[in-house]
Short mmCIF file of C-alpha atoms in Angstrom, two decimals:
data_model
loop_
_atom_site.label_atom_id
_atom_site.label_comp_id
_atom_site.label_asym_id
_atom_site.label_seq_id
_atom_site.Cartn_x
_atom_site.Cartn_y
_atom_site.Cartn_z
CA UNK A 1 -17.20 56.06 1.95
CA UNK A 2 -14.27 57.03 -0.15
CA UNK A 3 -16.87 59.44 -1.18
CA UNK A 4 -17.75 60.89 2.09
CA UNK A 5 -14.12 61.27 3.74
CA UNK A 6 -12.61 63.06 0.67
CA UNK A 7 -14.80 66.07 1.58
CA UNK A 8 -12.79 66.64 4.91
CA UNK A 9 -10.33 67.86 2.54
CA UNK A 10 -12.31 70.89 1.63
CA UNK A 11 -12.17 73.62 3.63
CA UNK A 12 -15.84 75.21 2.66
CA UNK A 13 -17.37 71.94 4.72
CA UNK A 14 -16.16 69.84 7.53
CA UNK A 15 -17.58 66.34 8.88
CA UNK A 16 -17.18 64.47 12.01
CA UNK A 17 -17.43 61.14 13.58
CA UNK A 18 -17.31 62.01 16.99
CA UNK A 19 -19.08 64.32 19.62
CA UNK A 20 -16.66 66.61 20.54
CA UNK A 21 -15.94 69.22 17.20
CA UNK A 22 -12.63 71.48 16.75
CA UNK A 23 -13.04 75.43 15.44
CA UNK A 24 -13.17 75.52 11.70
CA UNK A 25 -13.44 78.46 9.08
CA UNK A 26 -16.34 76.74 7.58
CA UNK A 27 -19.33 77.28 5.86
CA UNK A 28 -20.93 74.27 6.88
CA UNK A 29 -20.01 71.42 9.80
CA UNK A 30 -21.69 68.38 10.01
CA UNK A 31 -21.30 66.11 13.11
CA UNK A 32 -22.65 62.31 12.20
CA UNK A 33 -22.98 60.33 15.59
CA UNK A 34 -24.90 58.66 17.98
CA UNK A 35 -22.44 59.37 20.62
CA UNK A 36 -23.22 60.99 23.67
CA UNK A 37 -21.78 64.37 24.72
CA UNK A 38 -23.11 66.89 22.90
CA UNK A 39 -22.71 70.45 24.65
CA UNK A 40 -25.27 71.98 22.10
CA UNK A 41 -28.32 70.10 21.73
CA UNK A 42 -29.34 67.83 24.50
CA UNK A 43 -30.27 63.67 23.92
CA UNK A 44 -32.33 61.97 25.32
CA UNK A 45 -32.43 58.37 23.80
CA UNK A 46 -30.65 56.12 21.81
CA UNK A 47 -31.69 52.87 19.72
CA UNK A 48 -29.69 49.71 19.62
CA UNK A 49 -29.98 46.63 17.41
CA UNK A 50 -33.10 47.95 15.83
CA UNK A 51 -33.69 49.47 12.81
CA UNK A 52 -35.24 53.04 12.60
CA UNK A 53 -37.14 54.51 9.47
CA UNK A 54 -35.86 58.33 9.40
CA UNK A 55 -38.41 60.37 7.46
CA UNK A 56 -36.51 63.10 5.00
CA UNK A 57 -38.85 64.87 2.52
CA UNK A 58 -41.61 62.54 2.22
CA UNK A 59 -39.32 59.33 1.80
CA UNK A 60 -38.46 56.80 4.77
CA UNK A 61 -34.86 56.18 4.91
CA UNK A 62 -33.87 53.02 7.19
CA UNK A 63 -30.95 53.49 9.44
CA UNK A 64 -29.33 50.18 10.68
CA UNK A 65 -26.88 51.62 12.74
CA UNK A 66 -27.63 53.43 16.88
CA UNK A 67 -29.86 56.33 16.63
CA UNK A 68 -29.56 59.44 18.69
CA UNK A 69 -32.84 61.13 19.94
CA UNK A 70 -32.65 64.90 20.53
CA UNK A 71 -34.80 66.75 22.62
CA UNK A 72 -37.03 69.46 20.93
CA UNK A 73 -36.01 72.98 22.48
CA UNK A 74 -34.36 75.78 21.57
CA UNK A 75 -30.98 74.26 20.69
CA UNK A 76 -31.69 73.94 16.70
CA UNK A 77 -34.40 73.65 13.97
CA UNK A 78 -35.50 70.14 13.44
CA UNK A 79 -34.69 68.69 10.08
CA UNK A 80 -35.15 64.91 10.24
CA UNK A 81 -37.67 62.64 11.79
CA UNK A 82 -38.28 59.48 13.04
CA UNK A 83 -41.41 57.65 14.38
CA UNK A 84 -39.51 58.38 17.83
CA UNK A 85 -38.54 61.65 18.02
CA UNK A 86 -35.84 64.32 16.15
CA UNK A 87 -32.69 62.33 14.65
CA UNK A 88 -31.26 65.43 12.71
CA UNK A 89 -31.37 69.45 13.44
CA UNK A 90 -30.05 72.34 11.93
CA UNK A 91 -28.26 74.99 13.93
CA UNK A 92 -27.41 78.08 11.80
CA UNK A 93 -25.64 80.90 12.47
CA UNK A 94 -24.26 84.09 10.76
CA UNK A 95 -21.15 82.78 9.48
CA UNK A 96 -21.74 78.40 9.75
CA UNK A 97 -24.48 75.98 9.63
CA UNK A 98 -23.73 73.05 11.89
CA UNK A 99 -26.03 69.72 11.03
CA UNK A 100 -26.57 67.76 13.80
CA UNK A 101 -27.57 63.72 13.25
CA UNK A 102 -28.24 61.46 15.98
CA UNK A 103 -26.58 58.82 13.72
CA UNK A 104 -23.13 57.84 12.29
CA UNK A 105 -23.38 58.37 8.24
CA UNK A 106 -19.97 56.85 7.61
CA UNK A 107 -21.24 53.67 9.98
CA UNK A 108 -24.27 53.70 7.81
CA UNK A 109 -22.10 53.20 4.80
CA UNK A 110 -19.83 50.56 6.03
CA UNK A 111 -23.33 48.79 6.69
CA UNK A 112 -24.72 48.99 3.62
CA UNK A 113 -21.60 47.98 1.29
CA UNK A 114 -20.73 44.82 3.72
CA UNK A 115 -23.54 43.46 5.42
CA UNK A 116 -26.41 44.82 2.92
CA UNK A 117 -30.24 45.63 3.76
CA UNK A 118 -32.98 42.91 4.59
CA UNK A 119 -35.40 41.91 2.18
CA UNK A 120 -38.43 43.95 4.02
CA UNK A 121 -35.96 46.71 2.82
CA UNK A 122 -35.23 46.52 -0.66
CA UNK A 123 -37.18 48.99 -2.33
CA UNK A 124 -35.52 51.72 -0.73
CA UNK A 125 -31.96 52.87 -2.44
CA UNK A 126 -30.56 53.64 0.96
CA UNK A 127 -27.43 54.52 -0.09
CA UNK A 128 -28.47 56.89 -2.67
CA UNK A 129 -31.06 58.90 -0.57
CA UNK A 130 -28.03 59.25 2.21
CA UNK A 131 -26.08 60.89 -0.85
CA UNK A 132 -28.89 62.76 -1.41
CA UNK A 133 -29.44 64.26 1.49
CA UNK A 134 -25.95 65.29 2.22
CA UNK A 135 -26.58 66.92 -1.68
CA UNK A 136 -29.43 69.24 -0.30
CA UNK A 137 -27.70 70.26 3.06
CA UNK A 138 -24.72 71.45 1.26
CA UNK A 139 -26.70 73.75 -1.14
CA UNK A 140 -28.78 74.77 1.80
CA UNK A 141 -25.61 75.91 3.64
CA UNK A 142 -25.21 78.44 0.41
CA UNK A 143 -22.27 76.41 -1.24
CA UNK A 144 -21.65 75.75 -5.11
CA UNK A 145 -21.24 72.26 -5.40
CA UNK A 146 -19.37 70.50 -8.53
CA UNK A 147 -20.64 66.83 -8.62
CA UNK A 148 -19.89 63.94 -11.35
CA UNK A 149 -23.34 61.93 -11.09
CA UNK A 150 -23.22 58.36 -11.67
CA UNK A 151 -24.80 58.28 -15.25
CA UNK A 152 -23.30 59.32 -18.66
CA UNK A 153 -23.44 62.49 -20.54
CA UNK A 154 -27.07 62.66 -22.19
CA UNK A 155 -28.53 59.79 -20.22
CA UNK A 156 -30.34 59.70 -17.00
CA UNK A 157 -28.56 56.35 -15.96
CA UNK A 158 -27.82 52.64 -17.76
CA UNK A 159 -29.22 49.11 -18.13
CA UNK A 160 -27.05 46.37 -18.37
CA UNK A 161 -29.24 42.93 -19.36
CA UNK A 162 -27.91 39.92 -17.89
CA UNK A 163 -28.69 36.19 -18.45
CA UNK A 164 -27.35 33.49 -16.11
CA UNK A 165 -27.26 30.53 -18.41
CA UNK A 166 -27.44 27.57 -16.13
CA UNK A 167 -29.34 25.08 -18.13
CA UNK A 168 -28.53 24.79 -21.97
CA UNK A 169 -30.34 22.21 -23.60
CA UNK A 170 -33.74 20.02 -22.10
CA UNK A 171 -32.54 16.91 -24.11
CA UNK A 172 -29.16 17.21 -22.10
CA UNK A 173 -31.61 16.05 -19.18
CA UNK A 174 -33.12 12.29 -19.25
CA UNK A 175 -34.78 11.17 -16.47
CA UNK A 176 -33.03 13.26 -13.68
CA UNK A 177 -34.59 15.36 -11.00
CA UNK A 178 -34.53 18.42 -14.06
CA UNK A 179 -36.66 16.46 -16.89
CA UNK A 180 -39.57 15.56 -13.99
CA UNK A 181 -39.56 18.75 -12.19
CA UNK A 182 -40.15 20.20 -15.75
CA UNK A 183 -43.14 17.55 -17.22
CA UNK A 184 -44.53 18.23 -13.57
CA UNK A 185 -44.54 21.98 -13.79
CA UNK A 186 -45.41 21.75 -17.70
CA UNK A 187 -48.30 19.84 -16.87
CA UNK A 188 -50.05 19.65 -13.05
CA UNK A 189 -48.30 22.87 -12.37
CA UNK A 190 -49.39 24.61 -15.31
CA UNK A 191 -53.14 23.79 -14.28
CA UNK A 192 -52.25 25.02 -11.26
CA UNK A 193 -51.13 28.51 -12.37
CA UNK A 194 -54.28 28.59 -14.80
CA UNK A 195 -56.38 28.65 -11.63
CA UNK A 196 -54.61 30.82 -10.26
CA UNK A 197 -54.94 32.99 -13.25
CA UNK A 198 -51.27 33.26 -13.56
CA UNK A 199 -51.20 32.08 -17.37
CA UNK A 200 -54.00 32.00 -19.92
CA UNK A 201 -55.71 29.24 -21.91
CA UNK A 202 -53.26 29.63 -24.99
CA UNK A 203 -50.04 29.09 -22.16
CA UNK A 204 -51.81 26.33 -20.67
CA UNK A 205 -51.97 24.73 -23.86
CA UNK A 206 -48.27 25.32 -24.80
CA UNK A 207 -47.17 23.74 -21.74
CA UNK A 208 -48.94 21.13 -22.46
CA UNK A 209 -47.33 20.61 -25.95
CA UNK A 210 -44.32 21.31 -24.78
CA UNK A 211 -44.54 18.29 -22.69
CA UNK A 212 -45.86 16.22 -25.14
CA UNK A 213 -42.83 17.05 -27.70
CA UNK A 214 -40.08 16.10 -25.04
CA UNK A 215 -39.88 12.49 -26.57
CA UNK A 216 -39.34 14.22 -30.14
CA UNK A 217 -36.63 16.72 -28.67
CA UNK A 218 -34.87 14.04 -27.57
CA UNK A 219 -35.09 12.38 -30.37
CA UNK A 220 -33.78 15.40 -32.23
CA UNK A 221 -36.87 15.41 -34.23
CA UNK A 222 -38.05 18.58 -32.72
CA UNK A 223 -36.28 22.19 -31.87
CA UNK A 224 -35.05 22.31 -28.16
CA UNK A 225 -37.55 24.96 -26.80
CA UNK A 226 -34.97 25.85 -23.80
CA UNK A 227 -31.91 26.47 -26.23
CA UNK A 228 -31.74 30.25 -25.09
CA UNK A 229 -29.61 32.76 -27.52
CA UNK A 230 -31.81 32.79 -30.80
CA UNK A 231 -34.45 33.70 -28.69
CA UNK A 232 -32.74 36.84 -26.63
CA UNK A 233 -30.55 38.00 -29.79
CA UNK A 234 -33.70 38.44 -31.21
CA UNK A 235 -35.41 40.66 -28.48
CA UNK A 236 -32.25 42.30 -27.50
CA UNK A 237 -31.59 43.21 -31.23
CA UNK A 238 -28.36 45.99 -31.36
CA UNK A 239 -28.91 45.68 -27.48
CA UNK A 240 -25.33 44.49 -25.55
CA UNK A 241 -26.16 42.08 -22.38
CA UNK A 242 -23.66 40.07 -20.61
CA UNK A 243 -24.24 36.42 -20.62
CA UNK A 244 -22.41 34.58 -17.27
CA UNK A 245 -21.53 30.74 -18.63
CA UNK A 246 -21.11 27.83 -16.36
CA UNK A 247 -17.13 27.17 -16.71
CA UNK A 248 -17.08 23.15 -15.59
CA UNK A 249 -20.31 20.79 -15.85
CA UNK A 250 -21.08 18.29 -13.55
CA UNK A 251 -19.77 19.79 -10.41
CA UNK A 252 -21.97 21.57 -7.49
CA UNK A 253 -19.15 22.80 -5.99
CA UNK A 254 -16.43 21.91 -3.19
CA UNK A 255 -18.47 23.44 -0.10
CA UNK A 256 -22.09 22.19 -1.89
CA UNK A 257 -23.95 20.86 1.55
CA UNK A 258 -27.42 20.55 1.90
CA UNK A 259 -31.02 18.60 1.09
CA UNK A 260 -30.23 19.80 -2.97
CA UNK A 261 -26.56 20.89 -3.10
CA UNK A 262 -26.36 18.52 -6.05
CA UNK A 263 -28.71 19.96 -8.14
CA UNK A 264 -26.16 22.82 -8.24
CA UNK A 265 -24.02 21.09 -10.84
CA UNK A 266 -24.81 21.71 -14.58
CA UNK A 267 -24.91 19.42 -17.60
CA UNK A 268 -23.07 21.51 -19.79
CA UNK A 269 -19.99 24.30 -19.61
CA UNK A 270 -18.50 26.52 -22.21
CA UNK A 271 -16.49 23.85 -23.89
CA UNK A 272 -19.48 22.48 -24.98
CA UNK A 273 -20.89 25.43 -27.09
CA UNK A 274 -18.16 26.55 -29.18
CA UNK A 275 -20.30 27.87 -32.13
CA UNK A 276 -22.52 29.69 -29.65
CA UNK A 277 -19.63 31.42 -27.90
CA UNK A 278 -18.13 32.57 -31.47
CA UNK A 279 -21.97 34.14 -32.88
CA UNK A 280 -22.29 35.78 -29.38
CA UNK A 281 -18.89 37.44 -29.14
CA UNK A 282 -19.76 38.32 -33.02
CA UNK A 283 -22.81 39.88 -31.87
CA UNK A 284 -20.79 42.30 -29.33
CA UNK A 285 -22.04 40.41 -26.49
CA UNK A 286 -19.89 39.68 -23.17
CA UNK A 287 -19.26 36.53 -21.90
CA UNK A 288 -18.69 36.38 -18.19
CA UNK A 289 -18.30 33.57 -15.40
CA UNK A 290 -21.24 31.97 -13.41
CA UNK A 291 -19.01 30.89 -10.74
CA UNK A 292 -19.16 27.55 -8.82
CA UNK A 293 -16.34 28.08 -6.59
CA UNK A 294 -14.77 31.28 -6.98
CA UNK A 295 -16.86 32.50 -4.01
CA UNK A 296 -14.25 30.49 -1.11
CA UNK A 297 -10.64 29.93 -3.31
CA UNK A 298 -9.30 32.10 -5.41
CA UNK A 299 -7.24 29.21 -6.93
CA UNK A 300 -10.26 27.59 -7.86
CA UNK A 301 -11.75 31.14 -9.09
CA UNK A 302 -8.77 31.19 -11.29
CA UNK A 303 -9.30 27.76 -12.75
CA UNK A 304 -13.27 28.84 -13.58
CA UNK A 305 -11.66 32.35 -15.09
CA UNK A 306 -9.62 30.53 -17.29
CA UNK A 307 -12.18 28.49 -18.74
CA UNK A 308 -13.83 31.62 -20.03
CA UNK A 309 -10.64 33.66 -21.04
CA UNK A 310 -9.89 30.26 -23.66
CA UNK A 311 -13.17 31.26 -24.79
CA UNK A 312 -13.17 34.80 -25.38
CA UNK A 313 -9.31 35.55 -25.77
CA UNK A 314 -10.28 38.64 -23.26
CA UNK A 315 -8.48 38.71 -19.57
CA UNK A 316 -11.19 41.42 -18.38
CA UNK A 317 -13.74 38.59 -16.99
CA UNK A 318 -16.45 39.70 -14.66
CA UNK A 319 -18.50 37.21 -12.44
CA UNK A 320 -21.49 35.84 -10.79
CA UNK A 321 -21.79 33.11 -8.45
CA UNK A 322 -23.79 30.74 -9.10
CA UNK A 323 -27.24 30.21 -6.49
CA UNK A 324 -25.88 34.05 -5.55
CA UNK A 325 -23.38 31.98 -3.26
CA UNK A 326 -21.30 34.44 -1.09
CA UNK A 327 -19.17 35.03 2.37
CA UNK A 328 -17.47 37.85 4.22
CA UNK A 329 -14.30 36.86 2.19
CA UNK A 330 -15.67 36.40 -1.22
CA UNK A 331 -14.90 40.19 -2.53
CA UNK A 332 -10.82 39.90 -1.67
CA UNK A 333 -11.24 35.99 -3.49
CA UNK A 334 -12.21 37.08 -6.70
CA UNK A 335 -10.20 39.95 -6.57
CA UNK A 336 -7.24 37.87 -6.28
CA UNK A 337 -8.05 35.20 -8.57
CA UNK A 338 -7.98 38.05 -11.05
CA UNK A 339 -11.95 39.03 -11.64
CA UNK A 340 -12.76 42.55 -13.27
CA UNK A 341 -15.67 42.91 -11.81
CA UNK A 342 -18.81 40.93 -9.64
CA UNK A 343 -22.53 40.97 -9.80
CA UNK A 344 -23.54 39.07 -6.97
CA UNK A 345 -24.66 41.53 -4.56
CA UNK A 346 -28.59 40.56 -5.18
CA UNK A 347 -31.14 39.10 -3.94
CA UNK A 348 -32.91 35.53 -4.55
CA UNK A 349 -36.16 36.28 -2.99
CA UNK A 350 -36.84 39.77 -3.86
CA UNK A 351 -35.81 42.39 -5.81
CA UNK A 352 -34.07 45.77 -5.04
CA UNK A 353 -31.49 47.11 -3.34
CA UNK A 354 -29.34 44.99 -1.34
CA UNK A 355 -26.11 47.25 -0.88
CA UNK A 356 -28.83 50.43 -1.08
CA UNK A 357 -27.29 51.91 -4.20
CA UNK A 358 -27.68 51.74 -8.03
CA UNK A 359 -24.24 52.55 -8.27
CA UNK A 360 -21.44 49.97 -9.29
CA UNK A 361 -18.82 50.57 -6.32
CA UNK A 362 -15.70 49.09 -4.68
CA UNK A 363 -16.04 46.69 -2.10
CA UNK A 364 -14.74 47.14 1.16
CA UNK A 365 -11.48 45.33 1.20
CA UNK A 366 -10.53 45.59 -2.40
CA UNK A 367 -8.27 47.47 -4.46
CA UNK A 368 -9.54 47.16 -7.98
CA UNK A 369 -12.74 44.92 -8.17
CA UNK A 370 -15.99 46.74 -8.45
CA UNK A 371 -19.13 45.24 -7.48
CA UNK A 372 -22.32 45.57 -10.34
CA UNK A 373 -25.35 45.24 -7.88
CA UNK A 374 -28.20 43.13 -9.33
CA UNK A 375 -31.65 44.62 -8.92
CA UNK A 376 -34.31 42.75 -11.03
CA UNK A 377 -34.52 39.09 -11.11
CA UNK A 378 -36.88 37.18 -13.00
CA UNK A 379 -37.26 33.69 -10.64
CA UNK A 380 -37.62 36.26 -7.54
CA UNK A 381 -40.65 37.86 -9.06
CA UNK A 382 -42.63 35.42 -10.31
CA UNK A 383 -41.65 31.69 -8.70
CA UNK A 384 -44.35 30.50 -6.43
CA UNK A 385 -41.80 30.05 -3.32
CA UNK A 386 -40.66 33.74 -3.78
CA UNK A 387 -42.52 36.69 -4.15
CA UNK A 388 -45.33 35.04 -6.55
CA UNK A 389 -46.22 38.18 -8.37
CA UNK A 390 -48.76 38.35 -11.04
CA UNK A 391 -47.87 39.73 -14.14
CA UNK A 392 -49.32 43.66 -13.28
CA UNK A 393 -47.98 43.47 -9.68
CA UNK A 394 -44.23 42.54 -10.86
CA UNK A 395 -44.64 45.56 -13.52
CA UNK A 396 -45.57 48.03 -10.69
CA UNK A 397 -42.44 46.79 -8.75
CA UNK A 398 -40.04 46.93 -12.10
CA UNK A 399 -41.79 50.82 -12.34
CA UNK A 400 -40.41 51.70 -8.89
CA UNK A 401 -37.04 50.71 -9.91
CA UNK A 402 -36.90 52.23 -12.85
CA UNK A 403 -38.13 55.51 -11.84
CA UNK A 404 -35.74 55.43 -8.73
CA UNK A 405 -33.24 54.62 -11.24
CA UNK A 406 -34.44 58.12 -13.52
CA UNK A 407 -33.90 60.04 -10.37
CA UNK A 408 -30.73 58.46 -8.76
CA UNK A 409 -28.97 57.57 -12.11
CA UNK A 410 -26.58 54.70 -12.06
CA UNK A 411 -27.40 51.45 -13.15
CA UNK A 412 -30.27 49.10 -13.42
CA UNK A 413 -28.55 45.63 -13.60
CA UNK A 414 -31.62 43.00 -14.87
CA UNK A 415 -30.79 38.98 -14.71
CA UNK A 416 -33.12 37.20 -16.99
CA UNK A 417 -32.82 33.18 -17.16
CA UNK A 418 -31.55 31.18 -19.66
CA UNK A 419 -35.10 29.19 -20.09
CA UNK A 420 -37.46 32.00 -18.47
CA UNK A 421 -38.99 33.03 -22.56
CA UNK A 422 -40.02 29.77 -22.68
CA UNK A 423 -42.49 26.73 -21.51
CA UNK A 424 -43.56 26.33 -18.27
CA UNK A 425 -42.09 29.71 -17.27
CA UNK A 426 -43.84 32.03 -20.09
CA UNK A 427 -42.06 35.09 -19.00
CA UNK A 428 -40.54 36.34 -21.89
CA UNK A 429 -43.51 38.45 -23.29
CA UNK A 430 -43.08 40.59 -19.82
CA UNK A 431 -39.27 40.47 -20.20
CA UNK A 432 -39.98 41.67 -24.18
CA UNK A 433 -42.33 44.53 -22.86
CA UNK A 434 -39.95 45.75 -20.09
CA UNK A 435 -37.18 46.51 -22.54
CA UNK A 436 -39.37 48.36 -24.80
CA UNK A 437 -39.99 50.56 -21.66
CA UNK A 438 -36.63 50.89 -21.21
CA UNK A 439 -36.11 51.83 -24.73
CA UNK A 440 -38.36 54.50 -24.60
CA UNK A 441 -36.31 56.21 -21.88
CA UNK A 442 -33.13 56.21 -23.63
CA UNK A 443 -30.61 54.84 -21.07
CA UNK A 444 -27.00 53.89 -21.68
CA UNK A 445 -27.40 50.31 -22.24
CA UNK A 446 -24.31 48.56 -22.00
CA UNK A 447 -22.21 45.36 -20.72
CA UNK A 448 -21.16 44.49 -17.41
CA UNK A 449 -17.80 44.95 -18.34
CA UNK A 450 -18.64 48.34 -19.97
CA UNK A 451 -20.62 49.68 -17.29
CA UNK A 452 -17.81 48.96 -14.83
CA UNK A 453 -15.36 50.10 -16.27
CA UNK A 454 -17.17 53.23 -16.89
CA UNK A 455 -17.80 53.44 -13.22
CA UNK A 456 -13.72 52.89 -12.75
CA UNK A 457 -12.79 55.82 -15.13
CA UNK A 458 -14.93 57.76 -12.82
CA UNK A 459 -13.47 56.98 -9.67
CA UNK A 460 -10.02 58.08 -11.57
CA UNK A 461 -11.19 61.33 -11.63
CA UNK A 462 -9.19 63.88 -8.99
CA UNK A 463 -10.02 67.18 -7.24
CA UNK A 464 -7.29 68.92 -5.97
CA UNK A 465 -6.26 72.68 -5.48
CA UNK A 466 -2.49 73.37 -6.93
CA UNK A 467 0.19 74.34 -4.63
CA UNK A 468 0.32 78.03 -3.36
CA UNK A 469 -3.80 78.85 -4.33
CA UNK A 470 -6.42 78.80 -2.40
CA UNK A 471 -10.00 76.98 -2.94
CA UNK A 472 -11.13 79.44 -5.83
CA UNK A 473 -8.75 77.63 -8.14
CA UNK A 474 -9.99 73.88 -7.46
CA UNK A 475 -8.85 71.81 -11.09
CA UNK A 476 -10.42 68.59 -11.95
CA UNK A 477 -8.17 66.33 -13.97
CA UNK A 478 -8.28 62.79 -15.36
CA UNK A 479 -4.98 60.61 -16.69
CA UNK A 480 -6.26 57.99 -18.10
CA UNK A 481 -7.94 56.89 -21.18
CA UNK A 482 -10.57 58.97 -23.17
CA UNK A 483 -13.94 58.32 -21.35
CA UNK A 484 -17.10 57.30 -24.12
CA UNK A 485 -19.25 57.74 -23.11
CA UNK A 486 -18.81 61.13 -21.14
CA UNK A 487 -18.72 62.08 -17.90
CA UNK A 488 -20.98 64.98 -16.66
CA UNK A 489 -19.49 67.97 -14.51
CA UNK A 490 -22.59 69.00 -13.21
CA UNK A 491 -22.53 72.31 -11.11
CA UNK A 492 -25.29 73.13 -9.03
CA UNK A 493 -25.94 76.86 -7.62
CA UNK A 494 -27.99 77.18 -4.67
CA UNK A 495 -30.71 79.33 -3.89
CA UNK A 496 -31.65 79.42 -7.69
CA UNK A 497 -35.15 80.50 -9.19
CA UNK A 498 -37.98 79.08 -7.35
CA UNK A 499 -39.00 77.03 -10.96
CA UNK A 500 -35.71 75.25 -11.12
CA UNK A 501 -35.34 72.95 -8.48
CA UNK A 502 -33.83 69.85 -7.41
CA UNK A 503 -35.83 66.91 -9.25
CA UNK A 504 -36.31 64.62 -5.60
CA UNK A 505 -35.96 67.62 -2.79
CA UNK A 506 -37.71 70.03 -4.26
CA UNK A 507 -34.88 72.50 -3.16
CA UNK A 508 -34.35 75.85 -5.31
CA UNK A 509 -30.90 75.57 -7.18
CA UNK A 510 -29.99 75.71 -10.89
CA UNK A 511 -27.67 73.10 -12.05
CA UNK A 512 -25.46 72.75 -15.14
CA UNK A 513 -24.48 70.20 -16.62
CA UNK A 514 -21.30 70.39 -18.61
CA UNK A 515 -19.88 67.05 -20.90
CA UNK A 516 -16.50 65.86 -20.10
CA UNK A 517 -14.20 62.92 -21.21
CA UNK A 518 -11.58 63.82 -19.46
CA UNK A 519 -9.25 64.71 -22.02
CA UNK A 520 -8.69 68.08 -20.93
CA UNK A 521 -8.03 69.44 -16.99
CA UNK A 522 -10.90 71.64 -16.10
CA UNK A 523 -10.29 74.74 -13.86
CA UNK A 524 -13.41 75.51 -11.58
CA UNK A 525 -13.44 79.25 -11.43
CA UNK A 526 -13.49 79.14 -15.49
CA UNK A 527 -16.21 76.69 -15.62
CA UNK A 528 -18.46 78.97 -13.39
CA UNK A 529 -17.82 81.74 -15.55
CA UNK A 530 -19.46 79.25 -18.28
CA UNK A 531 -22.11 79.12 -16.13
CA UNK A 532 -24.69 82.04 -16.26
CA UNK A 533 -25.15 84.28 -13.11
CA UNK A 534 -22.58 81.98 -11.11
CA UNK A 535 -22.36 82.81 -7.30
CA UNK A 536 -19.28 84.17 -6.48
CA UNK A 537 -17.87 82.65 -3.37
CA UNK A 538 -17.89 79.25 -1.31
CA UNK A 539 -17.52 76.41 -3.69
CA UNK A 540 -17.25 72.22 -2.84
CA UNK A 541 -16.29 69.23 -5.16
CA UNK A 542 -18.51 65.99 -4.39
CA UNK A 543 -17.75 63.18 -6.43
CA UNK A 544 -21.15 61.11 -5.27
CA UNK A 545 -20.03 57.43 -5.26
CA UNK A 546 -19.25 55.07 -2.49
#
């Protein structure tokens, strides 16, 4: 919500969270509330307790809080509609444009960053759509906009490849649930998948061969086909990635309850693989915590963090909870434990945007911790108990998320589990194809730590007016270490040529991108002079992040 509240500091635009509003000298006023009492436009109904889908530029955007529907009439020009009627109107005048929304934008952001979206709306980057709409309304009011987009200079978006290492070796499992489960899935289950046309004849035979070789693997006479590191290092050659490793084995968790809770315990921990941790570090891979109890206890969180610190020699450690467990206090517990970032906010049952965004963000109630949202998970797509997608269906889903990242920026976070490349899953070919498609788009590939550190530096940029100067003397400054890869200072000039339109909304504007490492302070007036044919008057700075 910080990105939105900062707007009230600029005199060219005002936002309000209440129905009454004062008289101000501003080019645009935004009133975002579902409360009664507006004396400009008549209101007829309110929606409580159910999600309303609003229509904007051909897209459907869910609104989770109360929604006011405006009556048709002479009070304003409809700009946002829903099935129930008009939920946004524009009231233009000679010196100011007022935009009245029938829902609270602040509360929508709060809901997305705390509760999150239900699985049925996972496909919509809702928060990013709200940011896009706000940007469009500013430009439509004739206000020149300075923005720092959520992607590094020279790249449309970032990609973070991650791996949860839940199982290390099949030989670690002797006559337990994991072993019997593998034997069933690689024999009977493989036949069922073949009949359902989920696997080919070749993969069916490979599954049977893997099952038949299990005694030889346990004896050490055959290669352990679960061990993941060699395969991932080869398919991700020269690409950074993050491995979330178990800190303590044989421990399901202090609060593990339920029928299958004991299965959360693993048969390995990071202390069992010193040669592999050394190899991964040498190959510039990041090692992070696959947490067991960090989600509910800062003390246990510190113990789990120290286990990874000891192996890596680093203190800036990230975490993702095993099975994605969390509660309303998890973010505060993780911050108090000392984690640099978390990457638990995602879905087990589907793929998409639980927090409604592609951006790394600071969770509500924390000071330093950043959340790296999870978007794509292999098991969610392919498990029969989850989406149970065919590979063409999964490809279309992933292509949609890639397209959104290419449009909105941010980071696309992908999770591929330890044994997904081999029998009996055989999801490795799909992953390799996905990497090939991503590489063709030239995103910034980075570890979880690198991505969140970049977003943290971006958040530290300050827009300010030096004392005794007016709005034409806006300065942009940053006081930290050099930003690498650089940020982008993006200048939107409204009412540009028709051929220079916004890529999403289609609104006419001229956009200029300038790389910026933060090493020098920038004066916006000077920046405008560097842009050809700049508008001469109103301007606004928009940080554009949650």
